[in-house]
Amino acid sequence: MTNVEKYYLILYGNYEYSVHKCNTLEDAKDIAEILGIYYNSWFIVKGIEVLNSDD
């Protein structure tokens, strides 16, 4: 198994939300800057993606 750090950008408005998985914090911030105008709020969560290997 391999652990990979990922950043999840969550944007939300009155009746909708959007989630984007990003490789770096800078990528998440860039997307938030562009898409943030369409939503009321947004936040970034740091997570770990676990990749299984059948080898």
PDB file of C-alpha atoms in Angstrom:
ATOM      1  CA  MET A   1       0.000   0.000   0.000  1.00  0.00           C
ATOM      2  CA  THR A   2       1.134   3.505  -0.785  1.00  0.00           C
ATOM      3  CA  ASN A   3      -0.050   6.661   0.969  1.00  0.00           C
ATOM      4  CA  VAL A   4      -0.256   9.842  -1.100  1.00  0.00           C
ATOM      5  CA  GLU A   5      -1.048  13.297   0.337  1.00  0.00           C
ATOM      6  CA  LYS A   6      -3.951  15.008  -1.425  1.00  0.00           C
ATOM      7  CA  TYR A   7      -5.869  18.225  -0.892  1.00  0.00           C
ATOM      8  CA  TYR A   8      -9.632  18.371  -1.284  1.00  0.00           C
ATOM      9  CA  LEU A   9     -11.245  21.682  -2.170  1.00  0.00           C
ATOM     10  CA  ILE A  10     -14.898  21.878  -1.167  1.00  0.00           C
ATOM     11  CA  LEU A  11     -16.952  24.788  -2.503  1.00  0.00           C
ATOM     12  CA  TYR A  12     -20.559  25.219  -1.435  1.00  0.00           C
ATOM     13  CA  GLY A  13     -23.454  27.539  -2.074  1.00  0.00           C
ATOM     14  CA  ASN A  14     -27.144  27.666  -1.247  1.00  0.00           C
ATOM     15  CA  TYR A  15     -28.221  24.459  -2.992  1.00  0.00           C
ATOM     16  CA  GLU A  16     -25.075  23.053  -4.553  1.00  0.00           C
ATOM     17  CA  TYR A  17     -21.526  22.020  -3.817  1.00  0.00           C
ATOM     18  CA  SER A  18     -18.422  20.969  -5.706  1.00  0.00           C
ATOM     19  CA  VAL A  19     -15.450  18.840  -4.623  1.00  0.00           C
ATOM     20  CA  HIS A  20     -12.062  18.839  -6.355  1.00  0.00           C
ATOM     21  CA  LYS A  21      -9.149  16.507  -5.541  1.00  0.00           C
ATOM     22  CA  CYS A  22      -5.825  18.342  -5.960  1.00  0.00           C
ATOM     23  CA  ASN A  23      -2.206  17.223  -5.788  1.00  0.00           C
ATOM     24  CA  THR A  24      -0.872  20.350  -4.075  1.00  0.00           C
ATOM     25  CA  LEU A  25      -2.186  23.050  -1.779  1.00  0.00           C
ATOM     26  CA  GLU A  26      -1.263  25.651  -4.398  1.00  0.00           C
ATOM     27  CA  ASP A  27      -3.434  23.882  -6.992  1.00  0.00           C
ATOM     28  CA  ALA A  28      -6.370  23.865  -4.564  1.00  0.00           C
ATOM     29  CA  LYS A  29      -5.926  27.581  -3.841  1.00  0.00           C
ATOM     30  CA  ASP A  30      -5.737  28.396  -7.560  1.00  0.00           C
ATOM     31  CA  ILE A  31      -8.974  26.534  -8.281  1.00  0.00           C
ATOM     32  CA  ALA A  32     -10.666  28.187  -5.280  1.00  0.00           C
ATOM     33  CA  GLU A  33      -9.659  31.600  -6.588  1.00  0.00           C
ATOM     34  CA  ILE A  34     -11.261  30.878  -9.963  1.00  0.00           C
ATOM     35  CA  LEU A  35     -14.397  28.987  -8.890  1.00  0.00           C
ATOM     36  CA  GLY A  36     -14.923  30.704  -5.536  1.00  0.00           C
ATOM     37  CA  ILE A  37     -16.883  33.540  -7.121  1.00  0.00           C
ATOM     38  CA  TYR A  38     -19.697  31.082  -7.969  1.00  0.00           C
ATOM     39  CA  TYR A  39     -20.121  29.771  -4.412  1.00  0.00           C
ATOM     40  CA  ASN A  40     -20.818  31.294  -0.991  1.00  0.00           C
ATOM     41  CA  SER A  41     -17.915  29.606   0.791  1.00  0.00           C
ATOM     42  CA  TRP A  42     -15.088  27.169   0.299  1.00  0.00           C
ATOM     43  CA  PHE A  43     -12.497  25.302   2.337  1.00  0.00           C
ATOM     44  CA  ILE A  44      -9.551  22.963   1.785  1.00  0.00           C
ATOM     45  CA  VAL A  45      -9.040  19.656   3.579  1.00  0.00           C
ATOM     46  CA  LYS A  46      -5.729  17.803   3.632  1.00  0.00           C
ATOM     47  CA  GLY A  47      -6.107  14.044   3.326  1.00  0.00           C
ATOM     48  CA  ILE A  48      -4.294  10.827   2.597  1.00  0.00           C
ATOM     49  CA  GLU A  49      -5.172   8.697  -0.412  1.00  0.00           C
ATOM     50  CA  VAL A  50      -4.286   5.037   0.129  1.00  0.00           C
ATOM     51  CA  LEU A  51      -3.361   3.180  -3.036  1.00  0.00           C
ATOM     52  CA  ASN A  52      -3.648  -0.603  -2.873  1.00  0.00           C
ATOM     53  CA  SER A  53      -1.220  -2.758  -4.779  1.00  0.00           C
ATOM     54  CA  ASP A  54      -2.026  -6.340  -5.730  1.00  0.00           C
ATOM     55  CA  ASP A  55       1.670  -7.173  -6.199  1.00  0.00           C
TER      56      ASP A  55
END
